[in-house]
């Protein structure tokens, strides 16, 4: 079979230069006075980087100093093929107008296109194409701007062979590094250079510390034959000499291989995809119980035994796990890491160690001349490589984030470390927003049901501006009730596949930090056009039921609509209206109807076995000027919280059923797997310690036994038990119906579920809206929506973003809690023991919703006599035995000894154990209290 490829060449591809009179271009990108102060190029010049320069030195190219750059199509295509993240960063720079980056389509230009010659590799052909394009530009600019000071085109490469050939062709060419070092006005750019393989040799010793990594071909052959296993490397947070490799097996099966010791870890970094070889069984070991941080001065470049002797070996046969060693790296998953510099003790040294904030990442050696300025700052560093003769990976400085401990800096670190996309929306994304002033046209009305006459209102937390949902309830002529859930019609404004849609799909969710929100969609939509604010007309997607007074659904319909909300209430305001017997207006009647039905719906749900679990959520009261937390308390939930929740659940279940009936292969649903029975061990033991039995055969059995679990004189017992039960649960996940058979939602005891009610803040809901719109004939479909493999890949991203946003929110609460305790000094509070460990108890402070650890073995004093019994579990400290749920008193304070990892410290005050407990702090001075109570 003969394959014919047509490749069109054109004469109308312009050069993009301001100085050019030949090209018939409407607008230009490259400036006439393209001047960067360089000791190598004293003339105005344009830069042409080759592919490897873009791939490895993107950190430098992102700096605003670098302007007037020609990106050849050859380079752009190769970058796109080899690294999606770098390609995205490059596209972002090209879109930035002030940077003057111009894309030149050399592969379709009649004078710059070249054919691959017989025997020429694709790589060599592309290098030649780059040289041909540079030569064309040089000649083209000569004709348009003559004179000795005319513009020149400079090729930047790191490839010695390419440089040599370019010089033979008479081109101006420099190694990227020598060019960056020549930028007299910007010496700080040198720190951002990624090390090329030539530089890596002179940093390290000649002594080989690690085994060679096998080449990919051998690794693949080994995996195929079964002598190696492929998996994801997960470094231990508590012990830098230990990791596990997670090997995904067939179906649900997966195994973990333990790796111990530097040589066996063999330069793998957290989240890398690696190949491991199992060690002989007699060399298998048990996970170490020791906490080891790689701290202090840099270890020499040798791996000697003394470091590894600290790993305590458990010799019991049962505790041993499959143990292996890393033999090759299949895929590196390096990202830029946040952290701090450990400035070298050697005077004048430019080599320093960087300690990442994430304890799973090894320390990184970097070269910088600005160490004194960077000390005490949070910085970002990227890894360039990890040679086999270096104790640490080598990397380069990317940028500074600001002073450690400052609120803005720490917030930035938190977002970067949890991979939360938080940069401002790009022009490309904003260009798809509707033009203001936005109005509803007669054409819009023709395609929607007019529900503006209904008494619709929204109920949300105080200060909420992204209002996703509104409700109404009215009595019909036949005596039944009509209930409507109206959801913001976000999918009307976000069309599939455009830049706005792609950005929202990538972000996946809005992230709520303390006092800050990182939107999934631009503010014009989230707080204005999509937000169902009161007394304005808004587009909605409505789910309307006809119900009888027993809350039984008689009819369900879905429609695109226009509504006009009559009130935006907080939960407390709605509750006051319901409770105030003097109020009898339409809004209040509607709320009372909804509340009455919600109570019936909730009762039915609980009868079916839905779980009511508990987790303490905290609220910070912020100082209006400094935005620092001045008070911290746990959130109170009202009846109206539950009222809104019931109707959201009902809408989600109704929509899930509809889209699944319509599209059994590609419905986007949400499931909550039942936990394996072993997850409940701790809950059962904890309850048993108070003579309470917990049944776990089904969600209903668990729910029922939690309902009757009570202990006289200990009213907080039930809440503690529910908090523990929450810890036993699995994570709920999005999935595509055509790729899975188990749809059940364990926590809600529902056979099917999805997310429909929050499209402003969750991308999953936008997809569900699109599916529902197609199902009711309100919109047309598009290929990706019906492709179960694409839908499944999207679900993976949404699950990842959702998980990371939860972690980021927790980290934000932890940071604000630290700020709060920093201002309060040492407090003495009541708490309960949640867990018992070998050398510590974990204590919950209900007043603050705060959890902390009381350690009984500290470095600076003799350890008390500890006896741990895992049957209980109990921990005997000297003469006192601790059980789960024991009431204790602890002091709470902030330990700032490690600026990068500040911790809340707890110490025992009651029960009094001589030599272990501490004395309670003095009461706070009254004056300080006053300010906090305002």
Coordinates of C-alpha atoms in Angstrom, one line a residue, residues 242-572:
X242 CA 12.3 4.0 53.1
X243 CA 9.7 3.9 50.4
X244 CA 7.0 1.7 48.9
X245 CA 6.4 1.0 45.2
X246 CA 2.7 0.6 44.5
X247 CA 2.2 -2.0 41.7
X248 CA -1.2 -2.0 40.1
X249 CA -2.3 -5.5 39.3
X250 CA -5.2 -6.9 37.3
X251 CA -8.6 -5.4 38.1
X252 CA -8.7 -4.2 41.8
X253 CA -5.6 -6.2 42.8
X254 CA -2.5 -4.3 43.7
X255 CA 0.7 -5.0 45.7
X256 CA 3.2 -2.9 47.5
X257 CA 6.9 -3.5 47.5
X258 CA 9.0 -2.1 50.3
X259 CA 12.3 -0.4 49.5
X260 CA 14.9 0.3 52.2
X261 CA 18.3 1.9 52.2
X262 CA 19.8 4.6 49.8
X263 CA 21.3 2.1 47.4
X264 CA 18.0 0.2 46.9
X265 CA 16.0 3.5 46.6
X266 CA 18.6 4.3 43.9
X267 CA 17.7 7.9 43.2
X268 CA 14.0 7.5 42.6
X269 CA 11.9 10.5 43.6
X270 CA 8.4 10.5 45.0
X271 CA 5.7 9.7 42.3
X272 CA 8.3 8.5 39.7
X273 CA 7.2 5.5 37.7
X274 CA 10.0 2.9 38.4
X275 CA 11.0 -0.7 37.7
X276 CA 11.8 -2.8 40.8
X277 CA 13.4 -6.2 41.3
X278 CA 12.3 -8.2 44.3
X279 CA 15.1 -9.3 46.6
X280 CA 15.5 -13.0 47.7
X281 CA 13.0 -13.8 50.5
X282 CA 15.8 -14.1 53.2
X283 CA 16.5 -10.4 52.6
X284 CA 12.9 -9.2 53.1
X285 CA 12.4 -6.7 55.9
X286 CA 9.6 -5.1 57.9
X287 CA 8.7 -1.4 57.6
X288 CA 10.8 0.6 60.1
X289 CA 9.0 2.1 63.1
X290 CA 11.7 4.9 63.4
X291 CA 11.1 8.5 62.3
X292 CA 14.2 9.7 60.4
X293 CA 14.5 13.1 58.8
X294 CA 17.4 13.9 56.5
X295 CA 18.5 17.0 58.5
X296 CA 21.6 19.0 59.4
X297 CA 24.7 19.6 57.3
X298 CA 25.1 18.0 53.9
X299 CA 26.1 14.4 54.0
X300 CA 29.3 13.7 52.1
X301 CA 29.1 12.0 48.8
X302 CA 29.3 8.6 50.2
X303 CA 26.7 6.2 51.4
X304 CA 28.2 4.6 54.5
X305 CA 26.6 2.2 56.9
X306 CA 26.2 4.5 59.8
X307 CA 23.2 6.3 58.3
X308 CA 21.4 3.1 57.6
X309 CA 22.1 1.5 61.0
X310 CA 19.3 3.6 62.5
X311 CA 16.7 1.5 60.6
X312 CA 15.4 -0.8 63.3
X313 CA 14.9 -4.2 61.9
X314 CA 11.9 -6.2 63.0
X315 CA 12.8 -9.8 63.0
X316 CA 9.4 -11.4 63.4
X317 CA 8.6 -13.4 60.3
X318 CA 5.0 -12.1 60.0
X319 CA 6.0 -8.4 59.9
X320 CA 8.2 -8.8 56.9
X321 CA 7.0 -7.6 53.5
X322 CA 8.0 -8.1 49.9
X323 CA 11.2 -6.1 49.6
X324 CA 13.0 -4.9 46.5
X325 CA 15.3 -2.5 44.8
X326 CA 14.9 0.1 42.1
X327 CA 16.7 -0.9 38.9
X328 CA 15.4 1.7 36.5
X329 CA 13.3 4.8 36.0
X330 CA 10.5 4.6 33.5
X331 CA 9.1 8.1 33.9
X332 CA 10.2 11.0 36.1
X333 CA 7.5 13.0 37.7
X334 CA 9.5 16.0 38.7
X335 CA 7.8 19.3 39.2
X336 CA 9.2 22.6 40.6
X337 CA 9.3 22.2 44.5
X338 CA 8.7 24.8 47.1
X339 CA 11.0 25.0 50.1
X340 CA 13.9 26.8 51.8
X341 CA 17.7 27.1 51.3
X342 CA 20.1 25.7 53.9
X343 CA 22.9 28.2 53.4
X344 CA 26.3 26.4 53.2
X345 CA 28.6 27.0 56.2
X346 CA 31.5 27.4 53.8
X347 CA 32.3 31.1 53.2
X348 CA 32.0 32.3 49.6
X349 CA 30.4 28.9 48.6
X350 CA 27.9 29.1 45.7
X351 CA 26.7 25.5 46.4
X352 CA 23.9 25.0 48.8
X353 CA 21.3 22.5 49.8
X354 CA 17.6 23.2 49.4
X355 CA 15.1 21.5 51.7
X356 CA 11.7 21.0 50.1
X357 CA 8.5 21.7 52.1
X358 CA 7.2 18.2 51.1
X359 CA 9.0 15.7 53.3
X360 CA 8.7 13.0 50.6
X361 CA 11.2 14.9 48.4
X362 CA 15.0 14.6 48.9
X363 CA 17.1 17.7 49.5
X364 CA 18.4 19.2 46.3
X365 CA 21.8 20.7 45.7
X366 CA 21.8 24.0 43.8
X367 CA 24.3 26.7 42.7
X368 CA 23.3 30.3 43.5
X369 CA 25.2 33.5 44.1
X370 CA 22.3 35.1 46.0
X371 CA 22.2 32.7 49.0
X372 CA 22.3 35.6 51.6
X373 CA 19.2 37.2 50.1
X374 CA 17.4 33.9 49.8
X375 CA 18.0 32.7 53.4
X376 CA 14.6 33.0 55.2
X377 CA 12.6 33.0 52.0
X378 CA 10.4 30.4 50.5
X379 CA 11.8 29.6 47.0
X380 CA 11.1 27.2 44.1
X381 CA 13.7 24.8 42.8
X382 CA 13.6 22.4 39.9
X383 CA 15.6 19.1 39.7
X384 CA 17.8 18.7 36.6
X385 CA 19.2 15.3 37.3
X386 CA 20.6 12.9 39.8
X387 CA 24.0 11.4 38.8
X388 CA 25.1 8.1 40.2
X389 CA 28.0 9.7 42.0
X390 CA 26.1 12.4 43.9
X391 CA 24.4 11.9 47.3
X392 CA 21.7 14.5 46.3
X393 CA 20.0 15.4 43.1
X394 CA 21.2 18.6 41.3
X395 CA 18.8 21.4 40.5
X396 CA 18.5 25.1 39.8
X397 CA 16.7 28.1 41.4
X398 CA 13.4 29.0 39.7
X399 CA 12.0 31.9 41.7
X400 CA 11.5 33.4 45.2
X401 CA 7.9 33.3 46.7
X402 CA 8.6 35.8 49.5
X403 CA 9.5 35.6 53.2
X404 CA 8.7 32.4 55.1
X405 CA 5.8 32.7 57.6
X406 CA 4.1 35.5 55.8
X407 CA 0.5 34.9 55.0
X408 CA 0.6 35.5 51.2
X409 CA 3.8 33.5 50.8
X410 CA 2.5 30.5 52.8
X411 CA -0.8 30.6 50.8
X412 CA 1.2 30.6 47.6
X413 CA 3.3 27.6 48.8
X414 CA 0.2 25.8 49.8
X415 CA -1.4 26.2 46.4
X416 CA 1.7 25.2 44.5
X417 CA 2.4 22.2 46.7
X418 CA -1.1 20.9 46.2
X419 CA -1.0 21.5 42.5
X420 CA -3.9 23.9 42.6
X421 CA -4.0 26.0 39.3
X422 CA -4.3 29.5 40.6
X423 CA -2.8 31.9 38.1
X424 CA -5.0 34.7 36.8
X425 CA -7.2 33.6 33.9
X426 CA -5.4 34.2 30.5
X427 CA -6.7 36.5 27.8
X428 CA -7.5 33.5 25.7
X429 CA -9.9 32.2 28.4
X430 CA -11.4 35.6 29.1
X431 CA -12.1 36.2 25.4
X432 CA -14.9 33.6 25.6
X433 CA -16.9 35.5 28.3
X434 CA -20.1 37.2 27.3
X435 CA -19.9 40.8 26.4
X436 CA -21.3 43.3 29.0
X437 CA -23.9 44.6 29.5
X438 CA -25.5 41.1 29.3
X439 CA -29.2 41.0 28.5
X440 CA -31.7 38.2 28.0
X441 CA -33.0 38.3 24.4
X442 CA -36.4 37.2 23.0
X443 CA -34.6 34.4 21.3
X444 CA -33.3 33.2 24.7
X445 CA -36.8 33.3 26.1
X446 CA -38.2 31.3 23.3
X447 CA -36.0 28.3 24.2
X448 CA -36.7 28.4 28.0
X449 CA -39.6 28.1 30.4
X450 CA -40.4 31.4 32.0
X451 CA -40.4 30.8 35.8
X452 CA -39.8 34.4 36.9
X453 CA -43.2 34.5 38.6
X454 CA -42.3 31.8 41.1
X455 CA -41.3 32.6 44.7
X456 CA -37.8 31.3 44.4
X457 CA -35.1 32.0 47.0
X458 CA -31.6 30.8 47.8
X459 CA -30.2 29.8 51.2
X460 CA -26.4 29.8 51.6
X461 CA -23.5 30.4 54.1
X462 CA -22.9 34.1 55.0
X463 CA -20.9 36.1 52.5
X464 CA -21.5 33.6 49.6
X465 CA -21.4 35.2 46.2
X466 CA -21.2 32.1 44.0
X467 CA -24.9 31.1 44.4
X468 CA -25.4 27.8 42.6
X469 CA -28.8 26.8 43.7
X470 CA -32.3 28.2 44.6
X471 CA -35.5 26.6 45.7
X472 CA -39.3 27.0 45.6
X473 CA -42.3 25.2 47.0
X474 CA -46.0 26.0 46.3
X475 CA -49.4 24.3 46.6
X476 CA -51.0 23.2 43.3
X477 CA -54.7 23.4 42.6
X478 CA -55.0 19.6 43.0
X479 CA -53.7 19.9 46.6
X480 CA -50.3 18.4 45.8
X481 CA -47.0 20.3 46.2
X482 CA -44.7 21.5 43.5
X483 CA -41.1 21.7 44.5
X484 CA -38.3 23.2 42.3
X485 CA -34.6 23.0 42.5
X486 CA -33.1 25.7 40.2
X487 CA -29.4 25.4 39.4
X488 CA -27.2 28.0 37.7
X489 CA -27.1 27.3 34.0
X490 CA -23.3 27.5 33.7
X491 CA -23.1 25.3 30.6
X492 CA -25.0 27.9 28.7
X493 CA -22.0 30.2 29.0
X494 CA -19.2 27.6 28.6
X495 CA -19.2 25.9 25.2
X496 CA -17.5 22.6 24.8
X497 CA -13.8 22.6 23.8
X498 CA -13.1 26.4 23.9
X499 CA -10.3 27.8 26.1
X500 CA -12.7 28.7 28.9
X501 CA -14.0 25.1 28.9
X502 CA -10.6 23.6 28.9
X503 CA -9.4 25.8 31.7
X504 CA -12.4 24.9 33.9
X505 CA -11.9 21.2 33.1
X506 CA -8.3 21.4 34.1
X507 CA -9.1 23.2 37.4
X508 CA -11.9 20.8 38.1
X509 CA -13.2 22.6 41.2
X510 CA -13.2 25.9 43.0
X511 CA -10.9 25.8 46.0
X512 CA -12.0 27.5 49.3
X513 CA -9.2 28.5 51.6
X514 CA -9.7 30.5 54.8
X515 CA -10.7 33.9 53.6
X516 CA -9.9 33.3 50.0
X517 CA -11.5 31.5 47.0
X518 CA -9.7 30.2 43.9
X519 CA -12.4 30.2 41.2
X520 CA -12.9 27.4 38.7
X521 CA -14.5 30.0 36.3
X522 CA -13.8 33.7 36.0
X523 CA -15.5 36.0 38.5
X524 CA -17.9 37.6 35.9
X525 CA -19.6 34.1 35.7
X526 CA -19.0 32.8 39.3
X527 CA -20.2 35.9 41.2
X528 CA -22.4 37.6 38.6
X529 CA -24.0 36.2 35.4
X530 CA -24.3 32.6 36.7
X531 CA -24.8 33.4 40.4
X532 CA -28.6 33.2 41.3
X533 CA -28.6 36.5 43.1
X534 CA -31.9 38.0 44.3
X535 CA -34.0 40.4 42.2
X536 CA -32.1 39.8 38.9
X537 CA -33.1 37.6 36.0
X538 CA -30.9 34.5 35.6
X539 CA -30.7 31.4 33.5
X540 CA -31.3 28.2 35.4
X541 CA -31.6 24.5 34.8
X542 CA -34.6 23.4 36.8
X543 CA -35.6 20.1 38.3
X544 CA -39.3 20.2 39.2
X545 CA -41.2 17.6 41.1
X546 CA -44.9 17.2 41.9
X547 CA -45.1 15.6 45.4
X548 CA -47.8 14.6 47.8
X549 CA -47.7 15.7 51.5
X550 CA -45.8 12.5 52.4
X551 CA -42.9 13.7 50.1
X552 CA -43.6 10.9 47.6
X553 CA -42.6 11.9 44.1
X554 CA -45.5 11.7 41.6
X555 CA -43.9 13.4 38.6
X556 CA -40.4 14.7 37.7
X557 CA -39.5 17.1 34.9
X558 CA -36.4 19.0 33.9
X559 CA -36.3 22.2 31.9
X560 CA -34.0 25.1 31.0
X561 CA -35.6 28.2 32.6
X562 CA -35.4 31.9 33.5
X563 CA -35.9 32.7 37.2
X564 CA -35.9 35.8 39.3
X565 CA -34.9 34.9 42.9
X566 CA -36.9 36.9 45.5
X567 CA -34.4 36.6 48.3
X568 CA -30.8 35.5 49.0
X569 CA -30.8 34.3 52.6
X570 CA -28.2 32.9 55.0
X571 CA -29.0 29.6 56.8
X572 CA -29.7 31.7 60.0

